PDB file of C-alpha atoms in Angstrom:
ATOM      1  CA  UNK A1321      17.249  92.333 -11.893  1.00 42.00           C
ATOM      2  CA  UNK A1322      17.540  90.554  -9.009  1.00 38.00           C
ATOM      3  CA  UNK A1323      14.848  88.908  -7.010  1.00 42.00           C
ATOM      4  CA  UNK A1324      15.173  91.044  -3.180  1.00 38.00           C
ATOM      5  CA  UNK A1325      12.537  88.909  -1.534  1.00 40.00           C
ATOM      6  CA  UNK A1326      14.768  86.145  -1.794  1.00 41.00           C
ATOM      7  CA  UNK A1327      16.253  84.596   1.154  1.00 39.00           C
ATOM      8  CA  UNK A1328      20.120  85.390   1.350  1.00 40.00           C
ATOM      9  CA  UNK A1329      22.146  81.951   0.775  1.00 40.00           C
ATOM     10  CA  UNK A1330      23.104  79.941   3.650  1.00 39.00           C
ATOM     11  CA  UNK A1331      26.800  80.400   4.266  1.00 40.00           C
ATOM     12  CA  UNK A1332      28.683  76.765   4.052  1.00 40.00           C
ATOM     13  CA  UNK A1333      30.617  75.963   6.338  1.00 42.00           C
ATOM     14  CA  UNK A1334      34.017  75.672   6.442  1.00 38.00           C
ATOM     15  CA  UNK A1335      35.028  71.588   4.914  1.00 41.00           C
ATOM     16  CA  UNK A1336      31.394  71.298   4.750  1.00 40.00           C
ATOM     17  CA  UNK A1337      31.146  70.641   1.609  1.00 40.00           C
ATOM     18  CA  UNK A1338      34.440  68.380   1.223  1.00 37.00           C
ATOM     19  CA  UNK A1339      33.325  65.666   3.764  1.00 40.00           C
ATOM     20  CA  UNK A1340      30.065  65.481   2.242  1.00 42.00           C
ATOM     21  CA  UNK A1341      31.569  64.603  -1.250  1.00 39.00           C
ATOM     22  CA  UNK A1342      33.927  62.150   0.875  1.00 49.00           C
ATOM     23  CA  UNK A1343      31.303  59.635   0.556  1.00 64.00           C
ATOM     24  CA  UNK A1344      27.449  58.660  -0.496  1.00 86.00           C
ATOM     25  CA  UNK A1345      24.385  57.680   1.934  1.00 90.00           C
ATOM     26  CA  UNK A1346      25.009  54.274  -0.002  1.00 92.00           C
ATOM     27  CA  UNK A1347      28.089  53.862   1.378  1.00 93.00           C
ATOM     28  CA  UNK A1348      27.448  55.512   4.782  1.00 95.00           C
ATOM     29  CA  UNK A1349      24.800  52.544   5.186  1.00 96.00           C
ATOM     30  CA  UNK A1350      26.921  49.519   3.751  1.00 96.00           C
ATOM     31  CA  UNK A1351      29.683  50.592   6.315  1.00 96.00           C
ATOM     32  CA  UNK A1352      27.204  50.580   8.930  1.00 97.00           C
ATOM     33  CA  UNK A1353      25.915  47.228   8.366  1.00 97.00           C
ATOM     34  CA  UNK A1354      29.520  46.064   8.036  1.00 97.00           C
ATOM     35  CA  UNK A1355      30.001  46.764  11.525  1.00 97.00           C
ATOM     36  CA  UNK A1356      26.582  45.650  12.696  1.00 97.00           C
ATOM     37  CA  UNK A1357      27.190  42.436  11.322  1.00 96.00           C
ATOM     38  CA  UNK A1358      31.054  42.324  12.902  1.00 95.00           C
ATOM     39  CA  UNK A1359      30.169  43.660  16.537  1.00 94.00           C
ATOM     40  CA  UNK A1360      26.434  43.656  16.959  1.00 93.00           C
ATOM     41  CA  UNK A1361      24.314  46.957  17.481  1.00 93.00           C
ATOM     42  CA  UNK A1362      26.576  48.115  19.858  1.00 94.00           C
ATOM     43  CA  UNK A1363      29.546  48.329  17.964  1.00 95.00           C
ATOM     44  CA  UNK A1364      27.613  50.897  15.909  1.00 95.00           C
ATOM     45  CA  UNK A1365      28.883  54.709  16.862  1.00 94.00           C
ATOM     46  CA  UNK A1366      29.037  57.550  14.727  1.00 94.00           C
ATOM     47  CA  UNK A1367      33.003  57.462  15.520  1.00 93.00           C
ATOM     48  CA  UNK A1368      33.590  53.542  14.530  1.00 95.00           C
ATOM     49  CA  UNK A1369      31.835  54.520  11.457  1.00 95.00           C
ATOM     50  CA  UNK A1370      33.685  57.750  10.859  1.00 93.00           C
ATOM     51  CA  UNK A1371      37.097  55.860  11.175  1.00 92.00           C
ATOM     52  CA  UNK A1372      35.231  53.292   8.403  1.00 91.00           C
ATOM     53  CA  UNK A1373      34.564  56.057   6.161  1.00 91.00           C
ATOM     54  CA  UNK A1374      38.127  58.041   6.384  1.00 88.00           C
ATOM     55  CA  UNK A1375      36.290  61.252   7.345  1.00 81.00           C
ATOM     56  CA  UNK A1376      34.891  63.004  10.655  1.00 85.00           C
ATOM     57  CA  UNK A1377      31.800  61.695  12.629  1.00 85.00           C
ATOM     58  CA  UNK A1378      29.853  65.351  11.939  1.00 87.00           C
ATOM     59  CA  UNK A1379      29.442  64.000   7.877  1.00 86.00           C
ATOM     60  CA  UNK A1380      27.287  61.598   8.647  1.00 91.00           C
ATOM     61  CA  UNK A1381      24.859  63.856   9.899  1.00 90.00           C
ATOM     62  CA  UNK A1382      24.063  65.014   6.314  1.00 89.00           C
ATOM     63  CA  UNK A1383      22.893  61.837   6.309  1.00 92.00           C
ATOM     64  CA  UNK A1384      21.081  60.598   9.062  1.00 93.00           C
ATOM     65  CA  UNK A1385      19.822  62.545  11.794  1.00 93.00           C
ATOM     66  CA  UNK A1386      21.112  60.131  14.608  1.00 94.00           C
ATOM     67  CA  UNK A1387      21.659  57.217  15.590  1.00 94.00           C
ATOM     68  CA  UNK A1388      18.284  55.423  15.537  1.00 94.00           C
ATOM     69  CA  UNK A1389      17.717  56.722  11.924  1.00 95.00           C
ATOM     70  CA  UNK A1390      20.845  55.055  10.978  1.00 96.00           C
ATOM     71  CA  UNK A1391      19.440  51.674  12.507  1.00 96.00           C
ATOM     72  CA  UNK A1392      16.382  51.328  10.827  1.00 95.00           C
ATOM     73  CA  UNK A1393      18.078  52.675   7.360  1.00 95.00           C
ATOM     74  CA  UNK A1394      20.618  49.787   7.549  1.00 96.00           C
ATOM     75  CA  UNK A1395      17.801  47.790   8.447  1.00 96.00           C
ATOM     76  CA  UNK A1396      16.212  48.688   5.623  1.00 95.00           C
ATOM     77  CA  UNK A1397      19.463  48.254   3.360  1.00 96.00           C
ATOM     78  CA  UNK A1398      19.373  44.637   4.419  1.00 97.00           C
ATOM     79  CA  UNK A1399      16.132  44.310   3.719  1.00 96.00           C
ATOM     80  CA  UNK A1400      15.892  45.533   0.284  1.00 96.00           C
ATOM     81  CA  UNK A1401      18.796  43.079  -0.636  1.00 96.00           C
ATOM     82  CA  UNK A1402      17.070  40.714   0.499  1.00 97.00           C
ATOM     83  CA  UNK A1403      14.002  41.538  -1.253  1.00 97.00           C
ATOM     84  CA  UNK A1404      15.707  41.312  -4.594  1.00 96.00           C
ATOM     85  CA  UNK A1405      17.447  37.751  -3.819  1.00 96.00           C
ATOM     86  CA  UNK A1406      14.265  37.000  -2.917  1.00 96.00           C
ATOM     87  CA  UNK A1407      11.881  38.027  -5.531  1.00 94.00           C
ATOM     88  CA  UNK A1408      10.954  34.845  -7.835  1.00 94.00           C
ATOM     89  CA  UNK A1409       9.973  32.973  -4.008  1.00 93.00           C
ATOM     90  CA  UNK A1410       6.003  34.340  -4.544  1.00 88.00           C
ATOM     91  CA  UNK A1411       5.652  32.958  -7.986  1.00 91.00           C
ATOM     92  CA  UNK A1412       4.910  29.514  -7.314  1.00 93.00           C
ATOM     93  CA  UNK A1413       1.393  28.159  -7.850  1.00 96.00           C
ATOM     94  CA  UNK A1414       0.902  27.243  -3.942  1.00 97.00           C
ATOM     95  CA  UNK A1415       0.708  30.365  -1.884  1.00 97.00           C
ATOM     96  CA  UNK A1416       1.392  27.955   1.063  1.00 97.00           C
ATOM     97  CA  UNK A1417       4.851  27.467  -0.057  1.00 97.00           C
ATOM     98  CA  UNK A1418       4.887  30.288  -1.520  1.00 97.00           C
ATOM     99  CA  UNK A1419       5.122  31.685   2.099  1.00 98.00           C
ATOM    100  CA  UNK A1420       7.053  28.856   3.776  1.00 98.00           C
ATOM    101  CA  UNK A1421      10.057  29.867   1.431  1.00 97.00           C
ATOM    102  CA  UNK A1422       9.778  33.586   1.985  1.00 97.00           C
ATOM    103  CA  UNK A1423       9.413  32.505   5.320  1.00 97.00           C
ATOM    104  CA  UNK A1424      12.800  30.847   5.692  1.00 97.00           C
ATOM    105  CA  UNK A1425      14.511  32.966   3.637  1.00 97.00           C
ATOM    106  CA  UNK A1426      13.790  35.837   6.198  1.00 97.00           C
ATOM    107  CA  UNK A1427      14.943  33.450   9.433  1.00 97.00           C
ATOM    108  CA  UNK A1428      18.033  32.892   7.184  1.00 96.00           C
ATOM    109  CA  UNK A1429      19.190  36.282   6.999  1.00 96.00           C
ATOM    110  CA  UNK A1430      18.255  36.768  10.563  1.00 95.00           C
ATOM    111  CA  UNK A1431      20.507  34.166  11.437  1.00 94.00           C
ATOM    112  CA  UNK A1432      23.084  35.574   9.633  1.00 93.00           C
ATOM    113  CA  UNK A1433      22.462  38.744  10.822  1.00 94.00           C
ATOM    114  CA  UNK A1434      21.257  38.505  14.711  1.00 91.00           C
ATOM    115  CA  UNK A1435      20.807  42.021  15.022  1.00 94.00           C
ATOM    116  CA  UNK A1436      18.464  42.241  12.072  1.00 94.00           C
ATOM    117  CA  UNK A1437      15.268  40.862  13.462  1.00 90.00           C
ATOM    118  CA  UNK A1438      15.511  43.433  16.138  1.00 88.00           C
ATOM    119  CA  UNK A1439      14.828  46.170  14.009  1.00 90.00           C
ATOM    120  CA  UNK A1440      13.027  44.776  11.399  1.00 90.00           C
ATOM    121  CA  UNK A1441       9.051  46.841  11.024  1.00 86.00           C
ATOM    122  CA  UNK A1442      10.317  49.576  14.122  1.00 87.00           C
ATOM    123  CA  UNK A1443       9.686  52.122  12.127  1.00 85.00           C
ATOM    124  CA  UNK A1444       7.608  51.456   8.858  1.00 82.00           C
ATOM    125  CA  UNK A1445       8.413  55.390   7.813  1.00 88.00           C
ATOM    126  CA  UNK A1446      12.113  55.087   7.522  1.00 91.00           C
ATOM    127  CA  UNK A1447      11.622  51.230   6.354  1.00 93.00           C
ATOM    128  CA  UNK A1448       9.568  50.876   3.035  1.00 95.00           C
ATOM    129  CA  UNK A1449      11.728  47.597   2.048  1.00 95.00           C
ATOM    130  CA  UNK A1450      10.714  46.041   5.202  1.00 95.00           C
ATOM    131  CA  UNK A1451       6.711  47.065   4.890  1.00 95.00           C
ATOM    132  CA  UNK A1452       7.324  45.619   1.225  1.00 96.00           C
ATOM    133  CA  UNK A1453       8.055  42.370   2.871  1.00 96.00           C
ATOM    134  CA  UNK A1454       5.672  42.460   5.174  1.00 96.00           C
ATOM    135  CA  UNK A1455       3.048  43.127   2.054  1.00 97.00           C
ATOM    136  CA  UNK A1456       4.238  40.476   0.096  1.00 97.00           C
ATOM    137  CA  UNK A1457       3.907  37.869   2.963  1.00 97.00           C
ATOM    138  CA  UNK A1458       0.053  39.392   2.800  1.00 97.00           C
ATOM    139  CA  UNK A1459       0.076  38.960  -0.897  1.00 97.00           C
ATOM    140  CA  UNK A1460       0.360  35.356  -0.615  1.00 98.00           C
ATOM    141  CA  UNK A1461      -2.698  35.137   2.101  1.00 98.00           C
ATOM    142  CA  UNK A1462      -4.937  37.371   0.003  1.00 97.00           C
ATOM    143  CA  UNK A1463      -4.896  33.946  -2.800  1.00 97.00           C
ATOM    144  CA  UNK A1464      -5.910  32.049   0.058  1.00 97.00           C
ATOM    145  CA  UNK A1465      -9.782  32.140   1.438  1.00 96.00           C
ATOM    146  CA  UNK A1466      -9.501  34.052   4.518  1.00 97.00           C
ATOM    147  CA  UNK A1467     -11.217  37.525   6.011  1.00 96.00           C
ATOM    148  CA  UNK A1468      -8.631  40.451   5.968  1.00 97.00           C
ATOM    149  CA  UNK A1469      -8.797  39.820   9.856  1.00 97.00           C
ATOM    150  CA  UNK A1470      -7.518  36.111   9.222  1.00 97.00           C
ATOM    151  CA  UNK A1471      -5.117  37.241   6.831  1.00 97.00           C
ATOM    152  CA  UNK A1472      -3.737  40.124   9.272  1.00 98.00           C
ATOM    153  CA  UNK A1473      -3.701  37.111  12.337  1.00 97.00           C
ATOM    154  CA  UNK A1474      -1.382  35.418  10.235  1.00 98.00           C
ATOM    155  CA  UNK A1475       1.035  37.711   8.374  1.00 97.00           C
ATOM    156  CA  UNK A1476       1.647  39.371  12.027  1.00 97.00           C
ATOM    157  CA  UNK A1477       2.115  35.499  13.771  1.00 97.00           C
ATOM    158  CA  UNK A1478       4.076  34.509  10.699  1.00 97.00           C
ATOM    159  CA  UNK A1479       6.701  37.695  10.851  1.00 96.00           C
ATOM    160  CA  UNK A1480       6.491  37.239  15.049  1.00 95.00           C
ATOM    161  CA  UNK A1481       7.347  33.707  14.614  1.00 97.00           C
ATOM    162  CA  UNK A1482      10.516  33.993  12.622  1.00 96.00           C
ATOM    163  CA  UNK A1483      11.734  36.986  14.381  1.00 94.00           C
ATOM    164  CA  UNK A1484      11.380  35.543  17.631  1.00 94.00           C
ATOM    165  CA  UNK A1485      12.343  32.236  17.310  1.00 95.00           C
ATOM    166  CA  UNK A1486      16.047  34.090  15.456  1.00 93.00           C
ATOM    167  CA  UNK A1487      16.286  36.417  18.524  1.00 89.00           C
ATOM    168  CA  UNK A1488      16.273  33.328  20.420  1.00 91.00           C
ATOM    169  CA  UNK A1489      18.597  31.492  18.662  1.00 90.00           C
ATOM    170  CA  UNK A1490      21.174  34.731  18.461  1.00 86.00           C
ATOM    171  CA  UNK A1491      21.350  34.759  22.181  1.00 84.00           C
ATOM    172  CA  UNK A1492      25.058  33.647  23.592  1.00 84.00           C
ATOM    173  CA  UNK A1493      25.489  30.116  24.786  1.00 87.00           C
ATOM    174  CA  UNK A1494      24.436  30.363  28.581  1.00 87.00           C
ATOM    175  CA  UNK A1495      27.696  29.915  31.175  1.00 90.00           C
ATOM    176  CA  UNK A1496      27.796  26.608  31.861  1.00 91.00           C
ATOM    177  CA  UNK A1497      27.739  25.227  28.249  1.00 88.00           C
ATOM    178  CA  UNK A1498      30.790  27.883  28.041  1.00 89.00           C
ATOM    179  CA  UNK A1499      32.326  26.722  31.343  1.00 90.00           C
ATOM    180  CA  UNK A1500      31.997  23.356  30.754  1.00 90.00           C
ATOM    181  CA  UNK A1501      33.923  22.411  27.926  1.00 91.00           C
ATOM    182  CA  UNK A1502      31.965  20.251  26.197  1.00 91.00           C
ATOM    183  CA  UNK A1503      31.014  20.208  22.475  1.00 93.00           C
ATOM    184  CA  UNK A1504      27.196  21.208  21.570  1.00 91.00           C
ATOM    185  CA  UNK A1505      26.825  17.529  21.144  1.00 93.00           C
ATOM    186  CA  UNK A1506      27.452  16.619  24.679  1.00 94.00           C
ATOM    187  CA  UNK A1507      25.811  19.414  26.478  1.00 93.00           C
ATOM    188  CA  UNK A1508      22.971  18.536  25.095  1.00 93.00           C
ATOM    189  CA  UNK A1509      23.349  14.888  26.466  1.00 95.00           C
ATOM    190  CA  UNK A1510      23.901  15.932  29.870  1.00 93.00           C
ATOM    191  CA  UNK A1511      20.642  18.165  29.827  1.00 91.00           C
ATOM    192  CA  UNK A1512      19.060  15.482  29.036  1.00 95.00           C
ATOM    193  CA  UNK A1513      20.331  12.993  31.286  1.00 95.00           C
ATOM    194  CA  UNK A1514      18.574  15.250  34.380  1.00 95.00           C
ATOM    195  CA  UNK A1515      15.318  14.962  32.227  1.00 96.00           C
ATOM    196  CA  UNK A1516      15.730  11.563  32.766  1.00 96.00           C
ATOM    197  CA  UNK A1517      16.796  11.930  36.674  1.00 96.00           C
ATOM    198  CA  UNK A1518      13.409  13.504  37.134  1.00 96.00           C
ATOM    199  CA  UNK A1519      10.515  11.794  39.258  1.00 96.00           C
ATOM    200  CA  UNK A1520       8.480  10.518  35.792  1.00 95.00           C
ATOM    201  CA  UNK A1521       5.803  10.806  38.217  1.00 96.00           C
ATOM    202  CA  UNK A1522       5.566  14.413  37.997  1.00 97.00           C
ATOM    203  CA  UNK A1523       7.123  14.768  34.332  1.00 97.00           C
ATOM    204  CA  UNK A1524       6.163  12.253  32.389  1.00 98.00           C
ATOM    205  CA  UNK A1525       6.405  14.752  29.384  1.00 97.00           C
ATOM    206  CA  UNK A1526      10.068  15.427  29.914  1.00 96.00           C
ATOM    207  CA  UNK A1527      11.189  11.419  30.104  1.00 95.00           C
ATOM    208  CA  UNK A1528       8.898  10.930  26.863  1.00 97.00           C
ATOM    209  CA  UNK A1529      10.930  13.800  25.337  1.00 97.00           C
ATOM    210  CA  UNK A1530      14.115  13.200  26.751  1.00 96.00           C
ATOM    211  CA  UNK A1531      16.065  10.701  23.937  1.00 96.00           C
ATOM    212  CA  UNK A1532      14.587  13.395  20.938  1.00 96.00           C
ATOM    213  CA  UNK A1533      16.077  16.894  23.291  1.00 95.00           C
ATOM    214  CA  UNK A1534      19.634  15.047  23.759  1.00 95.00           C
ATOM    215  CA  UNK A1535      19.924  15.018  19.650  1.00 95.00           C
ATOM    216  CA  UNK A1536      17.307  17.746  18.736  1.00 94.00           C
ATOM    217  CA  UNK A1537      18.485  20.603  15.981  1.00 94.00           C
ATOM    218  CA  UNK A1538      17.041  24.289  16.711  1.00 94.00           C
ATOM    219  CA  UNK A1539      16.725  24.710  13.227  1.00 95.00           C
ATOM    220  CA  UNK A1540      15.109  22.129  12.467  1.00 96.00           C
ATOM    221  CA  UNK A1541      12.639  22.585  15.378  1.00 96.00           C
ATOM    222  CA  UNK A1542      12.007  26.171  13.892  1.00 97.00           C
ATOM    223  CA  UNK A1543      11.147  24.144  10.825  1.00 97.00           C
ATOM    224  CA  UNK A1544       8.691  22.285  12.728  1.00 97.00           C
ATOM    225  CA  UNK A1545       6.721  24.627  14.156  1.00 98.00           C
ATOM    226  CA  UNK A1546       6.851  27.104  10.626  1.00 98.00           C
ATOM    227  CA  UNK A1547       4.840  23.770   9.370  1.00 98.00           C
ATOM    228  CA  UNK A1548       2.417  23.643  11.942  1.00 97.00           C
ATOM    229  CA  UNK A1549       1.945  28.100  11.921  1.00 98.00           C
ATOM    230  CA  UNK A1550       1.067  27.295   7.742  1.00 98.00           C
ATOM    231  CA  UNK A1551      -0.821  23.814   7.987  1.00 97.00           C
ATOM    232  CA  UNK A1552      -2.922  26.079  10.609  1.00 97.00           C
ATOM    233  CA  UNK A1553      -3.339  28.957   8.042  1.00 97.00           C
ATOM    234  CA  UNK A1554      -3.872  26.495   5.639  1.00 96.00           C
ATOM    235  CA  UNK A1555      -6.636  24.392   7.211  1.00 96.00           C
ATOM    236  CA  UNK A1556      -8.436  27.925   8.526  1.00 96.00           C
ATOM    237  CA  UNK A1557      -8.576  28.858   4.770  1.00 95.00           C
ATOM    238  CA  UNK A1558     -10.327  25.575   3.799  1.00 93.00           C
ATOM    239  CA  UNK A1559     -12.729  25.757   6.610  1.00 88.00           C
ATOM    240  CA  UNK A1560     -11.393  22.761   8.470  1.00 53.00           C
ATOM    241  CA  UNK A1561      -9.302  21.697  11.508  1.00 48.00           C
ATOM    242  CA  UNK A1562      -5.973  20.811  10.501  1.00 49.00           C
ATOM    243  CA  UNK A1563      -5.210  17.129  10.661  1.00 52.00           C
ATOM    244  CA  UNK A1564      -3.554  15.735  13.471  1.00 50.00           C
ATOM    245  CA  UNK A1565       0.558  15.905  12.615  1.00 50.00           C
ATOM    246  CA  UNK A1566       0.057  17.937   9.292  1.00 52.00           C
ATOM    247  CA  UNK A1567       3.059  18.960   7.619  1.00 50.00           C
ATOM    248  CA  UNK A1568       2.872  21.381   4.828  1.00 46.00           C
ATOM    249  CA  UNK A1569       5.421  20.049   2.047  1.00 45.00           C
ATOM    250  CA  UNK A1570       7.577  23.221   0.025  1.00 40.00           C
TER     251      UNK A1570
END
């Protein structure tokens, strides 16, 4: 006998459930970080990814419930790739490099991916991966011998570090590098020719400087300063200052 109290089925609708078998949440996200990755986050419409996936724009709303869900779930996609490549980084005895190569692994795909670091942690609900990260960055400061405060201070200036420093870097070369025609190399030089022009009066820093900006690497600066972020970390957890021009080996 049947059950009455039952709620009466809910009609499909018509095609409904044809484009949803067109194609899988797995694939709705891989062709959405195909075209973040080609055009940036605003190449990312529902109707650029429709045409991707052969079908109409309504299907991917059995998916996602708009657009900013789709952002942070192909944030997340990214991330949990990344999580696997990255897994055997936090099984070294020294949590210090432990976390400098987790550290530049991270920057690396932000590079790679400029819109990435924008959306990383925006929305820890719809982004376990990237709270998985975030933990096992803390994993590696809880074998260190600092206060959950400490160890908070320096996940949080760790993960700000490398995502600002990649949003920096993913910005587009400003007009006049564009407009002038000159090769990285170059531009660089002539910057750093009016560092010299300056009174050294007033900046003696920027004629000290000058020589090391006209051939300086951003990378390599981001390096830099993830050495002096861990030697910090590093000297807080023994209880000392860090010595002057530490450099925290991998």
């Amino acid at each position: 006998m049947s059950d009455r109290s039952a709620a009466p089925a809910r009609p499909a609708r018509p095609g409904a459930e044809r484009r949803r078998m067109a194609h899988s949440l797995e694939t709705v996200l891989g062709e959405a970080v195909a075209l973040l990755d080609e055009g940036g986050e605003p190449a990312l419409t529902f109707r650029a990814l429709a045409a991707r996936l052969g079908g109409g724009a309504a299907s991917i709303y059995w998916y996602v419930a708009n657009r900013d869900e789709l952002l942070d779930r192909a944030t997340d996609e990214v991330m949990g790739h990344l999580l696997e490549h990255t897994a055997d980084l936090g099984e070294g005895p020294d949590p210090v490099a432990n976390l400098r190569a987790l550290s530049l692994a991270l920057f690396d795909e932000m590079r790679r991916r400029p819109w990435f670091g924008s959306y990383m942690l925006r929305n820890t609900g719809l982004q376990p991966n990237s709270m998985l990260m975030f933990d096992r960055i803390g994993q590696q400061l809880m074998r260190l011998d600092l206060t959950p405060k400490q160890r908070f201070h320096a996940a949080s200036s760790l993960v700000s570090y490398i995502v600002g420093i990649a949003a920096d870097m993913a910005q587009p070369p400003p007009k006049e590098f564009l407009d002038s025609g000159l090769e990285p190399a170059a531009f660089l030089e002539l910057y750093a020719d009016r560092w010299r022009a300056l009174d050294p009066g007033h900046y003696p820093f920027a004629h000290h400087v000058a020589d090391e900006f006209a051939r300086h690497d951003d990378e390599d600066v981001f390096r830099s300063g993830l050495d002096l972020l861990l030697a910090g970390i590093q000297a807080q957890a023994a209880g000392r200052r860090p010595a002057h021009g530490a450099r925290v080996e991998a």
